CSV table of C-alpha atoms in Angstrom, one decimal:
chain,number,residue,atom,x,y,z
Y,296,MET,CA,40.2,-229.2,-62.1
Y,297,ARG,CA,38.7,-232.3,-63.4
Y,298,SER,CA,38.8,-233.9,-60.0
Y,299,LEU,CA,36.7,-231.1,-58.5
Y,300,PHE,CA,34.1,-231.6,-61.1
Y,301,ALA,CA,34.3,-235.4,-60.7
Y,302,TRP,CA,33.9,-235.0,-56.9
Y,303,ALA,CA,30.8,-232.8,-57.4
Y,304,ASP,CA,29.4,-235.3,-59.7
Y,305,THR,CA,29.3,-238.0,-57.0
Y,306,LEU,CA,27.5,-235.9,-54.4
Y,307,GLU,CA,24.1,-237.1,-53.5
Y,308,SER,CA,22.4,-233.7,-54.2
Y,309,SER,CA,24.0,-233.6,-57.6
Y,310,ILE,CA,22.7,-237.0,-58.4
Y,311,TRP,CA,19.3,-236.1,-57.1
Y,312,LEU,CA,19.2,-233.0,-59.4
Y,313,ARG,CA,20.4,-235.2,-62.4
Y,314,GLU,CA,17.8,-237.8,-61.8
Y,315,SER,CA,14.9,-235.7,-60.9
Y,316,LEU,CA,12.2,-235.6,-63.7
Y,317,ASN,CA,11.2,-232.0,-63.0
Y,318,ALA,CA,14.3,-230.2,-61.8
Y,319,TYR,CA,16.0,-229.8,-65.1
Y,320,PRO,CA,13.1,-228.5,-67.0
Y,321,ILE,CA,12.3,-226.1,-64.2
Y,322,LEU,CA,15.8,-224.9,-63.8
Y,323,LEU,CA,16.4,-224.5,-67.6
Y,324,THR,CA,13.1,-222.6,-68.0
Y,325,ALA,CA,13.9,-220.3,-65.0
Y,326,HIS,CA,17.3,-219.8,-66.5
Y,327,VAL,CA,16.0,-218.7,-69.8
Y,328,VAL,CA,13.3,-216.4,-68.4
Y,329,SER,CA,15.7,-214.7,-65.9
Y,330,MET,CA,18.2,-214.3,-68.7
Y,331,CYS,CA,15.6,-212.4,-70.7
Y,332,LEU,CA,15.0,-210.1,-67.8
Y,333,PHE,CA,18.7,-209.5,-67.2
Y,334,ALA,CA,20.1,-209.6,-70.9
Y,335,GLY,CA,17.1,-207.7,-72.4
Y,336,LEU,CA,17.4,-204.8,-69.9
Y,337,ILE,CA,21.2,-204.7,-70.1
Y,338,ALA,CA,20.9,-204.6,-73.9
Y,339,PHE,CA,18.9,-201.4,-73.6
Y,340,TRP,CA,21.6,-200.0,-71.3
Y,341,ASP,CA,24.3,-200.8,-73.8
Y,342,LEU,CA,22.2,-199.5,-76.7
Y,343,ARG,CA,21.8,-196.3,-74.7
Y,344,LEU,CA,25.6,-196.1,-74.3
Y,345,VAL,CA,26.1,-196.7,-78.0
Y,346,GLY,CA,23.5,-194.0,-78.7
Y,347,TYR,CA,21.0,-196.2,-80.6
Y,348,ALA,CA,18.1,-196.4,-78.1
Y,349,ILE,CA,16.2,-194.5,-75.5
Y,350,ASN,CA,18.5,-191.5,-76.2
Y,351,LYS,CA,16.4,-189.0,-74.3
Y,352,VAL,CA,16.7,-190.9,-71.1
Y,353,SER,CA,19.6,-189.6,-68.8
Y,354,VAL,CA,22.3,-192.3,-68.6
Y,355,THR,CA,22.4,-192.1,-64.9
Y,356,GLU,CA,18.8,-192.9,-64.6
Y,357,ILE,CA,19.3,-196.4,-66.0
Y,358,PRO,CA,21.7,-197.8,-63.2
Y,359,LYS,CA,19.5,-196.2,-60.6
Y,360,ARG,CA,16.2,-197.4,-61.7
Y,361,VAL,CA,16.6,-200.3,-64.0
Y,362,PHE,CA,19.5,-202.1,-62.7
Y,363,PRO,CA,17.8,-203.4,-59.6
Y,364,TRP,CA,15.4,-205.3,-62.0
Y,365,ALA,CA,18.3,-206.5,-64.2
Y,366,LEU,CA,20.2,-207.6,-61.2
Y,367,THR,CA,17.3,-209.6,-59.9
Y,368,GLY,CA,17.3,-211.4,-63.3
Y,369,PHE,CA,21.0,-211.9,-63.0
Y,370,ALA,CA,20.9,-213.3,-59.6
Y,371,VAL,CA,18.2,-215.9,-60.6
Y,372,SER,CA,20.2,-216.7,-63.7
Y,373,MET,CA,23.4,-217.3,-61.7
Y,374,ILE,CA,21.6,-219.4,-59.2
Y,375,THR,CA,19.8,-221.6,-61.7
Y,376,GLY,CA,22.9,-221.7,-64.0
Y,377,SER,CA,25.0,-222.8,-61.1
Y,378,LEU,CA,22.4,-225.6,-60.2
Y,379,LEU,CA,22.4,-226.7,-63.8
Y,380,LEU,CA,26.2,-226.9,-63.7
Y,381,TYR,CA,26.0,-228.8,-60.4
Y,382,SER,CA,23.4,-231.3,-61.9
Y,383,LYS,CA,26.0,-232.5,-64.6
Y,384,PRO,CA,29.5,-231.3,-63.6
Y,385,LEU,CA,31.3,-233.7,-65.7
Y,386,THR,CA,29.0,-233.1,-68.8
Y,387,TYR,CA,29.8,-229.3,-68.5
Y,388,TYR,CA,33.4,-229.8,-67.7
Y,389,ALA,CA,33.9,-231.5,-71.2
Y,390,ASN,CA,31.8,-228.9,-73.0
Y,391,PHE,CA,33.7,-226.4,-75.2
Y,392,TYR,CA,30.8,-223.9,-75.2
Y,393,PHE,CA,30.5,-223.9,-71.4
Y,394,TRP,CA,34.2,-222.8,-71.1
Y,395,LEU,CA,33.7,-220.2,-73.9
Y,396,LYS,CA,30.7,-218.9,-72.1
Y,397,MET,CA,32.6,-218.7,-68.7
Y,398,GLY,CA,35.4,-216.8,-70.3
Y,399,MET,CA,33.1,-214.3,-71.9
Y,400,LEU,CA,31.3,-213.9,-68.6
Y,401,VAL,CA,34.6,-212.9,-67.0
Y,402,LEU,CA,35.3,-210.5,-69.9
Y,403,ALA,CA,31.9,-208.9,-69.6
Y,404,GLY,CA,32.6,-208.4,-65.9
Y,405,VAL,CA,35.9,-206.9,-66.5
Y,406,ASN,CA,34.5,-204.5,-69.2
Y,407,MET,CA,31.7,-203.5,-66.8
Y,408,MET,CA,34.2,-202.8,-64.0
Y,409,TYR,CA,36.6,-200.9,-66.2
Y,410,PHE,CA,33.8,-198.7,-67.6
Y,411,HIS,CA,32.4,-198.1,-64.1
Y,412,PHE,CA,35.8,-196.9,-62.7
Y,413,SER,CA,37.0,-195.0,-65.6
Y,414,THR,CA,34.5,-193.5,-68.2
Y,415,TYR,CA,31.4,-193.6,-65.8
Y,416,ARG,CA,33.2,-191.3,-63.2
Y,417,ALA,CA,32.8,-188.4,-65.5
Y,418,VAL,CA,29.2,-189.3,-66.4
Y,419,SER,CA,27.8,-186.0,-65.1
Y,420,ALA,CA,29.5,-184.2,-68.0
Y,421,TRP,CA,27.8,-186.4,-70.7
Y,422,GLU,CA,24.7,-188.1,-69.0
Y,423,ASN,CA,22.3,-186.2,-71.2
Y,424,ASP,CA,24.2,-186.4,-74.5
Y,425,GLN,CA,22.3,-188.4,-77.0
Y,426,LYS,CA,25.6,-189.7,-78.4
Y,427,PRO,CA,27.9,-190.4,-75.4
Y,428,PRO,CA,31.7,-190.2,-75.8
Y,429,PRO,CA,33.7,-192.7,-77.7
Y,430,ALA,CA,34.9,-194.5,-74.6
Y,431,ALA,CA,31.3,-195.1,-73.4
Y,432,ARG,CA,30.2,-196.2,-76.9
Y,433,TYR,CA,33.1,-198.7,-77.1
Y,434,ALA,CA,32.1,-200.1,-73.6
Y,435,GLY,CA,28.6,-200.5,-74.9
Y,436,VAL,CA,29.6,-202.3,-78.1
Y,437,ALA,CA,32.0,-204.6,-76.2
Y,438,SER,CA,29.1,-205.3,-73.7
Y,439,LEU,CA,26.6,-206.0,-76.5
Y,440,LEU,CA,29.0,-208.4,-78.3
Y,441,LEU,CA,30.0,-210.2,-75.1
Y,442,TRP,CA,26.4,-210.7,-73.8
Y,443,ALA,CA,25.4,-211.8,-77.3
Y,444,GLY,CA,28.3,-214.2,-77.2
Y,445,ILE,CA,27.3,-215.5,-73.8
Y,446,VAL,CA,23.7,-216.1,-75.0
Y,447,VAL,CA,24.9,-217.9,-78.2
Y,448,THR,CA,27.4,-220.1,-76.3
Y,449,GLY,CA,24.7,-220.9,-73.8
Y,450,ARG,CA,22.5,-222.1,-76.5
Y,451,MET,CA,25.4,-223.9,-78.3
Y,452,MET,CA,26.1,-226.0,-75.1
Y,453,ALA,CA,23.4,-228.3,-76.3
Y,454,TYR,CA,25.5,-229.0,-79.4
Y,455,GLY,CA,28.5,-230.5,-77.6
Y,456,GLY,CA,29.4,-232.3,-80.9
Y,457,LEU,CA,29.8,-229.1,-83.0
Y,458,VAL,CA,33.3,-228.2,-81.6
Y,459,PRO,CA,36.8,-227.8,-83.1
Y,460,GLY,CA,38.8,-230.9,-83.7
Y,461,TRP,CA,41.6,-229.6,-81.3
Y,462,TRP,CA,38.9,-229.6,-78.4
Y,463,LYS,CA,37.9,-233.2,-79.1
Y,464,ALA,CA,41.6,-234.2,-79.1
Y,465,LEU,CA,41.8,-232.9,-75.5
Y,466,ASN,CA,39.5,-235.8,-74.7
Y,467,LEU,CA,38.1,-234.1,-71.6
Y,468,ASP,CA,35.3,-236.7,-71.4
Y,469,GLY,CA,37.7,-238.7,-69.4
Y,470,PRO,CA,39.2,-242.1,-69.9
L,109,MET,CA,-8.1,-230.3,-88.6
L,110,LEU,CA,-4.6,-228.7,-89.2
L,111,GLN,CA,-2.7,-232.1,-89.3
L,112,PRO,CA,-2.4,-232.1,-93.2
L,113,PHE,CA,-1.0,-228.5,-93.0
L,114,PHE,CA,1.7,-229.6,-90.5
L,115,GLU,CA,2.4,-232.7,-92.5
L,116,TRP,CA,2.9,-230.5,-95.6
L,117,MET,CA,5.2,-228.2,-93.6
L,118,GLN,CA,7.3,-231.2,-92.3
L,119,GLY,CA,7.6,-232.4,-95.9
L,120,LEU,CA,9.0,-229.2,-97.3
L,121,SER,CA,12.5,-229.4,-98.7
L,122,LEU,CA,13.4,-226.4,-96.5
L,123,SER,CA,12.4,-228.5,-93.4
L,124,ASN,CA,14.6,-231.4,-94.6
L,125,TRP,CA,17.4,-229.1,-95.2
L,126,ILE,CA,17.2,-227.6,-91.7
L,127,LEU,CA,17.1,-231.0,-90.3
L,128,THR,CA,20.0,-232.4,-92.2
L,129,ALA,CA,22.4,-229.3,-92.5
L,130,THR,CA,24.6,-229.5,-89.5
L,131,TRP,CA,24.7,-225.8,-88.6
L,132,ALA,CA,21.2,-224.7,-89.8
L,133,SER,CA,19.4,-225.5,-86.7
L,134,PRO,CA,21.9,-224.2,-84.2
L,135,ILE,CA,22.3,-220.9,-86.1
L,136,LEU,CA,18.5,-220.3,-86.4
L,137,GLN,CA,18.1,-221.1,-82.7
L,138,CYS,CA,20.9,-218.7,-81.7
L,139,ILE,CA,19.6,-215.8,-83.8
L,140,HIS,CA,16.0,-216.7,-82.5
L,141,LEU,CA,17.4,-216.4,-78.8
L,142,LEU,CA,19.2,-213.1,-79.5
L,143,ALA,CA,16.0,-211.7,-80.9
L,144,LEU,CA,14.1,-212.9,-78.0
L,145,VAL,CA,16.6,-211.0,-75.6
L,146,VAL,CA,16.0,-207.7,-77.5
L,147,PHE,CA,12.2,-208.3,-77.7
L,148,SER,CA,12.2,-208.9,-73.9
L,149,GLY,CA,14.1,-205.8,-73.3
L,150,ALA,CA,11.8,-203.7,-75.4
L,151,VAL,CA,8.7,-205.2,-73.7
L,152,LEU,CA,10.1,-204.9,-70.2
L,153,ILE,CA,11.6,-201.4,-70.4
L,154,VAL,CA,8.0,-200.3,-71.0
L,155,ASP,CA,6.1,-202.8,-68.7
L,156,ILE,CA,8.4,-201.8,-65.8
L,157,ARG,CA,7.5,-198.2,-66.5
L,158,LEU,CA,3.7,-199.1,-66.6
L,159,LEU,CA,4.1,-200.6,-63.1
L,160,GLY,CA,5.3,-197.1,-61.9
L,161,ARG,CA,8.9,-198.3,-61.5
L,162,GLY,CA,12.0,-198.0,-63.8
L,163,LEU,CA,12.5,-195.0,-65.9
L,164,ILE,CA,9.9,-192.8,-64.0
L,165,LYS,CA,11.6,-189.5,-64.8
L,166,THR,CA,10.9,-190.0,-68.5
L,167,PRO,CA,7.3,-189.8,-69.9
L,168,LEU,CA,5.8,-193.3,-70.5
L,169,ALA,CA,4.9,-192.4,-74.1
L,170,GLN,CA,8.5,-191.3,-74.8
L,171,ILE,CA,9.8,-194.7,-73.6
L,172,ALA,CA,7.1,-196.6,-75.5
L,173,ARG,CA,7.9,-194.8,-78.7
L,174,ALA,CA,11.6,-195.3,-78.3
L,175,ALA,CA,11.0,-199.1,-77.7
L,176,GLN,CA,8.5,-199.7,-80.5
L,177,PRO,CA,11.0,-200.1,-83.4
L,178,TRP,CA,13.0,-202.7,-81.4
L,179,LEU,CA,9.9,-204.4,-80.4
L,180,PHE,CA,8.6,-204.6,-84.0
L,181,TRP,CA,11.9,-205.6,-85.7
L,182,SER,CA,13.0,-208.2,-83.1
L,183,PHE,CA,9.5,-209.8,-83.4
L,184,ILE,CA,10.0,-209.9,-87.2
L,185,VAL,CA,13.3,-211.7,-86.6
L,186,LEU,CA,11.6,-214.1,-84.1
L,187,LEU,CA,9.1,-215.0,-86.8
L,188,LEU,CA,11.7,-215.4,-89.6
L,189,THR,CA,13.8,-217.7,-87.4
L,190,GLY,CA,10.9,-219.3,-85.6
L,191,LEU,CA,8.8,-220.4,-88.6
L,192,PRO,CA,11.5,-222.5,-90.4
L,193,GLN,CA,12.3,-224.2,-87.0
L,194,MET,CA,8.6,-224.9,-86.5
L,195,ALA,CA,8.3,-226.3,-90.1
L,196,SER,CA,11.3,-228.6,-89.6
L,197,THR,CA,9.8,-230.2,-86.5
L,198,ALA,CA,6.2,-229.6,-87.5
L,199,LEU,CA,4.7,-232.9,-86.4
L,200,LYS,CA,6.4,-232.8,-83.1
L,201,GLN,CA,5.0,-229.4,-82.5
L,202,TYR,CA,1.5,-230.5,-83.6
L,203,TYR,CA,1.4,-233.2,-81.0
L,204,SER,CA,2.9,-230.9,-78.2
L,205,PRO,CA,0.3,-229.3,-75.9
L,206,HIS,CA,3.0,-226.6,-75.0
L,207,PHE,CA,3.1,-225.6,-78.7
L,208,TRP,CA,-0.7,-224.9,-78.8
L,209,TRP,CA,-0.5,-223.2,-75.5
L,210,LYS,CA,2.3,-221.1,-76.8
L,211,MET,CA,0.4,-220.2,-80.1
L,212,GLN,CA,-2.9,-219.4,-78.3
L,213,THR,CA,-1.1,-217.1,-75.6
L,214,MET,CA,0.9,-215.6,-78.5
L,215,GLY,CA,-2.3,-214.6,-80.2
L,216,VAL,CA,-3.7,-213.1,-77.1
L,217,ALA,CA,-0.4,-211.4,-76.4
L,218,LEU,CA,0.0,-209.8,-79.9
L,219,ILE,CA,-3.6,-208.4,-79.9
L,220,PHE,CA,-3.1,-207.1,-76.4
L,221,THR,CA,0.3,-205.6,-77.1
L,222,PHE,CA,-0.6,-203.8,-80.3
L,223,THR,CA,-4.0,-202.6,-79.2
L,224,ILE,CA,-4.7,-202.0,-75.4
L,225,ARG,CA,-1.2,-201.8,-74.2
L,226,ARG,CA,-0.1,-199.6,-77.1
L,227,LYS,CA,-2.9,-197.2,-76.4
L,228,VAL,CA,-2.2,-197.0,-72.8
L,229,ALA,CA,1.6,-196.8,-73.2
L,230,LEU,CA,1.2,-193.8,-75.6
L,231,THR,CA,-1.2,-192.0,-73.3
L,232,ALA,CA,0.1,-188.9,-71.4
L,233,ASP,CA,1.0,-189.9,-67.9
L,234,ASP,CA,-1.3,-187.4,-66.3
L,235,ARG,CA,-4.3,-188.8,-68.2
L,236,LEU,CA,-3.7,-192.3,-66.9
L,237,GLY,CA,-5.2,-193.6,-63.7
L,238,LYS,CA,-3.3,-195.1,-60.8
L,239,TYR,CA,-4.2,-198.7,-61.4
L,240,LEU,CA,-4.8,-199.2,-65.1
L,241,PRO,CA,-1.2,-198.9,-66.3
L,242,LYS,CA,-0.1,-201.3,-63.5
L,243,ILE,CA,-2.7,-203.9,-64.6
L,244,ILE,CA,-1.6,-203.5,-68.2
L,245,GLY,CA,2.0,-204.0,-67.2
L,246,LEU,CA,1.3,-207.0,-65.1
L,247,ILE,CA,-0.9,-208.6,-67.9
L,248,SER,CA,1.9,-208.0,-70.4
L,249,ILE,CA,4.7,-209.4,-68.3
L,250,GLY,CA,2.5,-212.5,-67.5
L,251,LEU,CA,1.6,-213.1,-71.1
L,252,TRP,CA,5.1,-212.9,-72.6
L,253,THR,CA,6.7,-214.8,-69.7
L,254,SER,CA,4.2,-217.6,-70.2
L,255,ILE,CA,5.0,-217.8,-74.0
L,256,ALA,CA,8.7,-218.1,-73.1
L,257,VAL,CA,7.9,-220.8,-70.6
L,258,TRP,CA,5.8,-222.8,-73.2
L,259,ALA,CA,8.4,-222.4,-75.8
L,260,ARG,CA,11.1,-223.7,-73.6
L,261,LEU,CA,9.0,-226.7,-72.6
L,262,ILE,CA,8.2,-227.7,-76.2
L,263,GLY,CA,11.9,-228.7,-76.6
L,264,LEU,CA,12.2,-230.2,-73.1
L,265,LEU,CA,9.0,-232.2,-72.5
L,266,SER,CA,7.6,-233.0,-76.0
């Protein structure tokens, strides 16, 4: 795995991104703004599932009409995030919070897929309930916690020194 | 003119504590960012509706009322976590043009959000014209997006 990151680190386009004066601020700012678009709207979807916000809105209206906006934010966030990773592959490879964030992204995806193919299939029975069934509420709470974790670990990536001792002992920075 | 005030903020023991305590700054920043996400959602769910998209089957005023407590309380958390951070780096902020752009835009955005936008968002749909809500939604998105951009640039370019 490290050799893949080390290889990307030597590519000309990666070096260009790393050394460009404007690329990093532009990418990071676009990443944060698109994250606000995506995570902000997903938070309201999750809060609706939990039964805490916009309770009078039909549950099925949100995926149809709000998800296209949220997914646009997600796409920009993914592109800018990937470019940020590509600009400093070895720095991120050694970053504890980067891997924690990636792990939570996978779990958020699994939670979303599981919900979509199980609880959501019977949505017509509860789409107008102000308090959705327990399975939907659990999925909403799990999603809220995971996305909050993704936002927090994303911010904590700037604090690469504040990590557990066992992570430092792995010495992923290289020889 | 405000330099002595910023120097005073920088000299507070709270500022010193935030700068020296290992976890103070990251914890404040993480809570600030989480509040920003909730705030963005509360703004956007209404702004998108103002643009005539999003939750169009639900009356605009109903969405605006539902989003209002989230908007208000997340903004309070933004203030409570933002002010100590600002105090701890007060002189850096004072000399950053992005900080002043952020504050000026924030003043305009707050007045706009809690006056004109609120009035339009709480008006019945059939009493709103075709273009006014769209203009209000666009202005709101523009103002809050530029605040997020200036805020991010304070840390990156100052």
